[in-house]
Short mmCIF file of C-alpha atoms in Angstrom, two decimals:
data_model
loop_
_atom_site.label_atom_id
_atom_site.label_comp_id
_atom_site.label_asym_id
_atom_site.label_seq_id
_atom_site.Cartn_x
_atom_site.Cartn_y
_atom_site.Cartn_z
CA MET R 1 74.78 110.21 132.42
CA ILE R 2 75.87 107.24 130.38
CA ALA R 3 79.36 107.32 128.89
CA ILE R 4 79.42 107.12 125.12
CA ALA R 5 83.16 107.58 125.13
CA GLY R 6 84.22 105.44 122.21
CA LYS R 7 84.60 106.48 118.62
CA LYS R 8 82.60 103.46 117.43
CA ALA R 9 79.66 104.38 119.66
CA PHE R 10 79.69 107.96 118.41
CA GLN R 11 79.83 106.78 114.80
CA SER R 12 76.97 104.31 115.37
CA ILE R 13 74.75 107.08 116.76
CA GLN R 14 75.91 109.43 114.02
CA ALA R 15 74.91 106.93 111.32
CA VAL R 16 71.45 106.44 112.80
CA LEU R 17 70.81 110.19 113.06
CA ARG R 18 72.14 110.98 109.59
CA GLN R 19 70.10 108.22 108.00
CA ASP R 20 67.04 109.30 109.98
CA LYS R 21 66.45 105.72 111.06
CA SER R 22 63.26 104.87 112.89
CA GLU R 23 64.41 101.44 114.11
CA VAL R 24 67.70 100.01 115.34
CA ARG R 25 68.83 96.63 116.60
CA LEU R 26 68.81 96.60 120.40
CA SER R 27 72.56 96.21 120.97
CA ASP R 28 74.22 96.94 124.32
CA LEU R 29 74.73 100.55 123.24
CA TRP R 30 71.10 101.16 122.30
CA ARG R 31 69.81 99.24 125.31
CA THR R 32 71.83 101.57 127.56
CA ILE R 33 70.57 104.63 125.69
CA HIS R 34 67.01 103.43 126.12
CA ASP R 35 67.35 102.49 129.79
CA GLU R 36 69.33 105.52 130.97
CA LEU R 37 67.86 108.25 128.75
CA THR R 38 64.36 106.85 128.20
CA ILE R 39 64.86 107.21 124.47
CA GLY R 40 62.95 104.97 122.07
CA VAL R 41 60.35 102.22 122.45
CA ARG R 42 61.37 98.60 122.73
CA LEU R 43 59.66 96.28 120.29
CA PRO R 44 59.55 92.47 120.11
CA GLY R 45 62.48 90.87 118.32
CA GLY R 46 65.19 93.01 119.88
CA VAL R 47 64.32 96.26 118.10
CA LEU R 48 64.27 99.82 119.39
CA ARG R 49 61.92 102.27 117.67
CA LEU R 50 63.00 105.92 117.44
CA ASP R 51 60.70 108.79 116.50
CA ALA R 52 61.73 112.33 115.54
CA GLU R 53 61.65 113.50 119.17
CA ASP R 54 63.89 110.58 120.24
CA ARG R 55 66.43 111.47 117.58
CA ARG R 56 66.34 115.16 118.54
CA ARG R 57 66.93 114.38 122.21
CA LEU R 58 69.75 111.96 121.38
CA ARG R 59 71.41 114.55 119.14
CA GLU R 60 71.26 117.15 121.90
CA TYR R 61 72.60 114.70 124.47
CA ILE R 62 75.60 113.76 122.36
CA HIS R 63 76.26 117.41 121.51
CA GLY R 64 76.21 118.34 125.20
CA LEU R 65 78.37 115.37 126.17
CA HIS R 66 81.13 115.81 123.62
CA GLY R 67 80.72 119.26 122.10
CA LEU R 68 80.25 117.64 118.69
CA ASP R 69 77.05 117.66 116.67
CA PRO R 70 76.69 114.07 115.40
CA LEU R 71 74.48 115.27 112.58
CA LEU R 72 76.86 117.91 111.21
CA ASP R 73 80.36 117.46 112.59
CA GLU R 74 83.00 115.16 111.08
CA LEU R 75 85.73 113.36 112.98
CA ASP R 76 88.39 114.81 110.70
CA GLY R 77 91.76 116.15 111.74
CA ASP R 78 94.37 114.67 114.04
CA ARG R 79 94.02 114.38 117.80
CA VAL R 80 95.34 117.86 118.48
CA GLU R 81 92.95 119.43 115.98
CA LEU R 82 90.04 117.46 117.38
CA ALA R 83 91.00 118.39 120.95
CA ALA R 84 90.26 122.01 120.01
CA ARG R 85 86.64 121.00 119.38
CA THR R 86 85.92 118.25 121.91
CA SER R 87 87.22 116.86 125.19
CA ASN R 88 87.61 113.46 123.56
CA GLU R 89 90.54 113.70 121.14
CA MET R 90 90.46 109.89 120.87
CA PHE R 91 87.51 110.35 118.51
CA SER R 92 89.98 111.27 115.79
CA ALA R 93 89.65 108.93 112.84
CA GLN R 94 93.20 109.74 111.81
CA PRO R 95 96.11 107.53 112.95
CA VAL R 96 98.68 109.38 115.06
CA PHE R 97 101.24 109.26 112.25
CA GLY R 98 98.65 108.96 109.50
CA ARG R 99 99.59 112.14 107.65
CA LEU R 100 103.35 111.63 107.78
CA LEU R 101 105.87 109.99 105.48
CA ARG R 102 108.79 107.83 106.59
CA LEU R 103 112.01 108.63 104.75
CA VAL R 104 115.57 107.35 104.55
CA SER R 105 118.47 108.74 102.58
CA ARG R 106 122.11 107.73 102.23
CA ARG R 107 122.93 111.33 101.42
CA PRO R 108 124.27 113.57 104.19
CA GLU R 109 121.11 115.67 104.34
CA ILE R 110 117.39 115.66 103.58
CA HIS R 111 116.27 119.20 102.85
CA LEU R 112 113.02 120.36 104.44
CA LEU R 113 111.33 123.72 104.56
CA THR R 114 112.02 123.78 108.31
CA GLY R 115 115.67 122.77 108.10
CA CYS R 116 117.89 119.81 107.22
CA ALA R 117 117.89 116.30 108.63
CA SER R 118 119.97 113.17 108.19
CA THR R 119 119.18 109.48 108.53
CA PRO R 120 122.25 107.49 109.57
CA PRO R 121 122.05 103.67 109.41
CA GLY R 122 119.29 102.29 111.61
CA SER R 123 117.21 105.48 111.57
CA ALA R 124 114.35 106.97 109.57
CA LEU R 125 112.77 110.39 109.36
CA THR R 126 109.04 110.88 109.95
CA VAL R 127 107.92 114.07 108.26
CA ASP R 128 104.92 116.04 107.02
CA PRO R 129 105.08 115.61 103.22
CA SER R 130 104.37 119.31 102.68
CA LEU R 131 107.78 120.10 104.23
CA ILE R 132 109.80 118.14 101.67
CA MET R 133 111.73 120.41 99.27
CA ALA R 134 111.07 118.59 96.01
CA GLU R 135 113.71 120.59 94.14
CA SER R 136 116.39 119.01 96.33
CA LEU R 137 115.40 115.41 95.63
CA GLY R 138 117.18 114.91 92.34
CA ALA R 139 115.88 112.80 89.48
CA MET R 140 114.15 110.00 91.38
CA VAL R 141 112.61 108.73 94.60
CA VAL R 142 112.49 105.09 95.65
CA VAL R 143 109.31 103.64 97.16
CA VAL R 144 110.10 100.63 99.36
CA GLU R 145 107.47 97.94 99.83
CA ASN R 146 108.87 96.08 102.82
CA GLY R 147 109.26 97.71 106.23
CA ALA R 148 112.08 95.43 107.42
CA VAL R 149 114.12 96.21 104.31
CA PHE R 150 113.31 99.92 104.58
CA SER R 151 114.67 99.93 108.15
CA ARG R 152 117.96 98.53 106.76
CA TRP R 153 118.02 100.56 103.57
CA HIS R 154 121.67 101.55 104.06
CA ASP R 155 122.58 97.85 103.83
CA VAL R 156 120.76 97.14 100.56
CA PRO R 157 123.30 96.62 97.74
CA ILE R 158 122.24 98.69 94.71
CA ALA R 159 124.35 98.69 91.57
CA ASP R 160 122.95 101.98 90.25
CA SER R 161 124.59 104.86 92.16
CA GLN R 162 121.76 107.31 91.42
CA ALA R 163 119.12 104.93 92.78
CA ALA R 164 121.33 104.11 95.78
CA GLY R 165 121.57 107.80 96.67
CA ALA R 166 117.92 108.63 96.04
CA LEU R 167 115.46 109.40 98.82
CA ALA R 168 113.67 106.21 99.92
CA ILE R 169 110.06 106.33 101.11
CA TYR R 170 108.31 103.52 102.96
CA ARG R 171 105.11 102.62 101.13
CA GLY R 172 103.27 101.38 104.20
CA HIS R 173 99.67 100.19 104.35
CA ASP R 174 96.18 101.66 104.50
CA GLN R 175 96.30 105.35 105.52
CA GLU R 176 100.08 105.54 105.24
CA ALA R 177 99.97 104.11 101.71
CA ARG R 178 97.32 106.67 100.75
CA VAL R 179 99.50 109.52 102.03
CA VAL R 180 102.41 108.17 99.97
CA ALA R 181 100.21 107.86 96.88
CA ASP R 182 98.95 111.44 97.31
CA TRP R 183 102.48 112.77 97.66
CA LEU R 184 103.64 110.88 94.57
CA VAL R 185 100.81 112.41 92.56
CA SER R 186 101.80 115.89 93.72
CA ARG R 187 105.53 115.50 93.03
CA PRO R 188 107.14 117.39 90.12
CA ASP R 189 106.97 115.49 86.82
CA ASP R 190 110.75 115.45 86.44
CA ILE R 191 111.13 113.26 89.53
CA SER R 192 110.61 109.64 88.51
CA ILE R 193 109.38 106.84 90.77
CA VAL R 194 111.48 103.76 91.42
CA ALA R 195 109.75 100.72 92.93
CA ALA R 196 111.72 98.60 95.41
CA VAL R 197 109.45 95.58 95.74
CA ASP R 198 109.43 91.82 96.17
CA PHE R 199 110.61 89.94 93.08
CA ASP R 200 107.27 88.23 92.55
CA PRO R 201 104.03 88.89 90.62
CA ALA R 202 102.59 91.00 93.45
CA GLY R 203 105.72 93.14 93.42
CA PHE R 204 105.25 93.90 89.73
CA GLU R 205 101.62 94.82 90.39
CA ILE R 206 102.65 97.23 93.14
CA ALA R 207 105.21 98.83 90.83
CA LEU R 208 102.53 99.30 88.17
CA ALA R 209 100.08 100.74 90.69
CA LEU R 210 102.74 103.23 91.84
CA GLY R 211 103.25 104.39 88.27
CA ALA R 212 106.93 103.52 88.61
CA ALA R 213 109.24 104.41 85.75
CA SER R 214 111.81 101.91 87.03
CA ILE R 215 111.98 98.88 89.27
CA LEU R 216 114.79 97.52 91.44
CA LEU R 217 115.29 93.80 90.77
CA PRO R 218 118.11 91.29 91.33
CA GLU R 219 121.12 92.07 89.17
CA ASP R 220 121.45 88.48 87.94
CA TRP R 221 118.07 86.91 88.58
CA SER R 222 118.80 83.77 86.54
CA LYS R 223 121.31 82.66 89.20
CA LEU R 224 118.88 82.86 92.10
CA PRO R 225 118.20 79.47 93.77
CA ARG R 226 114.83 78.05 92.79
CA ASP R 227 114.60 75.53 95.62
CA GLY R 228 112.76 76.11 98.87
CA SER R 229 115.76 77.76 100.53
CA MET R 230 114.79 81.10 99.00
CA ASN R 231 112.08 80.65 96.40
CA LYS R 232 108.42 80.75 97.51
CA ALA R 233 106.72 78.80 94.75
CA ARG R 234 103.45 78.63 96.67
CA ALA R 235 103.37 82.43 96.94
CA PHE R 236 103.90 82.61 93.18
CA ASP R 237 100.92 80.29 92.61
CA GLU R 238 98.72 82.44 94.85
CA GLN R 239 99.73 85.68 93.13
CA TYR R 240 100.07 84.72 89.48
CA ARG R 241 97.49 86.02 87.04
CA PRO R 242 98.11 85.19 83.34
CA GLU R 243 96.66 88.50 82.17
CA LEU R 244 99.25 90.54 84.09
CA ILE R 245 101.87 90.01 81.39
CA GLU R 246 99.90 92.28 79.07
CA ARG R 247 100.62 95.21 81.42
CA ILE R 248 104.32 94.55 81.99
CA PRO R 249 106.50 97.23 80.30
CA VAL R 250 109.02 96.05 77.69
CA GLY R 251 112.00 96.88 79.89
CA TRP R 252 110.70 94.72 82.74
CA LEU R 253 109.50 91.86 80.56
CA PRO R 254 112.65 89.64 80.55
CA ALA R 255 112.69 89.56 84.36
CA TYR R 256 108.97 88.90 84.59
CA GLU R 257 109.03 86.16 81.95
CA TRP R 258 111.89 84.42 83.76
CA LEU R 259 109.93 84.66 87.03
CA VAL R 260 106.91 83.01 85.41
CA SER R 261 108.98 80.32 83.68
CA GLN R 262 110.57 79.34 86.99
CA ARG R 263 107.41 79.67 89.11
CA ALA R 264 109.48 81.86 91.38
CA ALA R 265 108.85 84.43 94.13
CA PHE R 266 111.56 86.12 96.19
CA THR R 267 110.91 88.52 99.04
CA GLN R 268 112.95 91.66 99.62
CA GLU R 269 114.00 90.25 103.00
CA ALA R 270 115.42 87.09 101.40
CA LEU R 271 117.31 89.09 98.77
CA LEU R 272 118.82 91.38 101.40
CA ALA R 273 119.69 88.49 103.74
CA ARG R 274 121.77 86.91 100.95
CA GLY R 275 123.34 90.16 99.82
CA VAL R 276 121.78 90.05 96.35
CA SER R 277 122.70 93.20 94.44
CA LEU R 278 119.81 95.09 92.82
CA GLN R 279 119.80 96.73 89.40
CA LEU R 280 117.57 99.40 87.97
CA LEU R 281 115.28 98.31 85.14
CA THR R 282 113.45 101.10 83.31
CA ARG R 283 110.24 100.67 81.41
#
């Protein structure tokens, strides 16, 4: 039997069967299916024609090979959950840590439903968001944009003691960012969101997208160097959109207007590297 071991191959076959396609491009996958299983009729122009019987046989073959019905079954769940249904847990569409949050706290303990944990300097906690005891979080959580800064969160100088002691969550990308967004939506209303982002137009947009009540920005931004040693003017030019100012909250406006007037952009890494203290600006 041919080996259709990859997730992409399964999904390609699944799409054809679900869309009830009668013709497919004769790729390596479909050429192998045709040659080894005698499924379909080759047509001029690199096309394989499939009738209802071809699709039925292909569905049964895949079902027998993997224990999954390509017409009905979804590749949901993590690898362990999928391993309960098929011998190929690699079919899982979910990243290994895709449902988990990464947390850091300067407090002695992070309270979870399963116990308590701590994150000393240089460490982070990876946790199922459903285990976080929201009532123990206090008044705010900080969402950190940059992974390098998140990994050194204990070293970030923050003037506001409440923000400094708040639980910090790495925002991440793609699936991880979606998990963070879902958790933020589900959090109690009395826990506000603080955005720890780059001091540039994109950083303000991220803070707005997070629904942040506050943002961590340089304590004295007017003294930041505007030359190329720290400022990324080209990044500002790439990110700047004139209409964004209409969405900037009043409390953030002085910092944003200064940023625009100076054509400035400062990354979180650059601010941390120079020991720039951050202050909390509320809307």
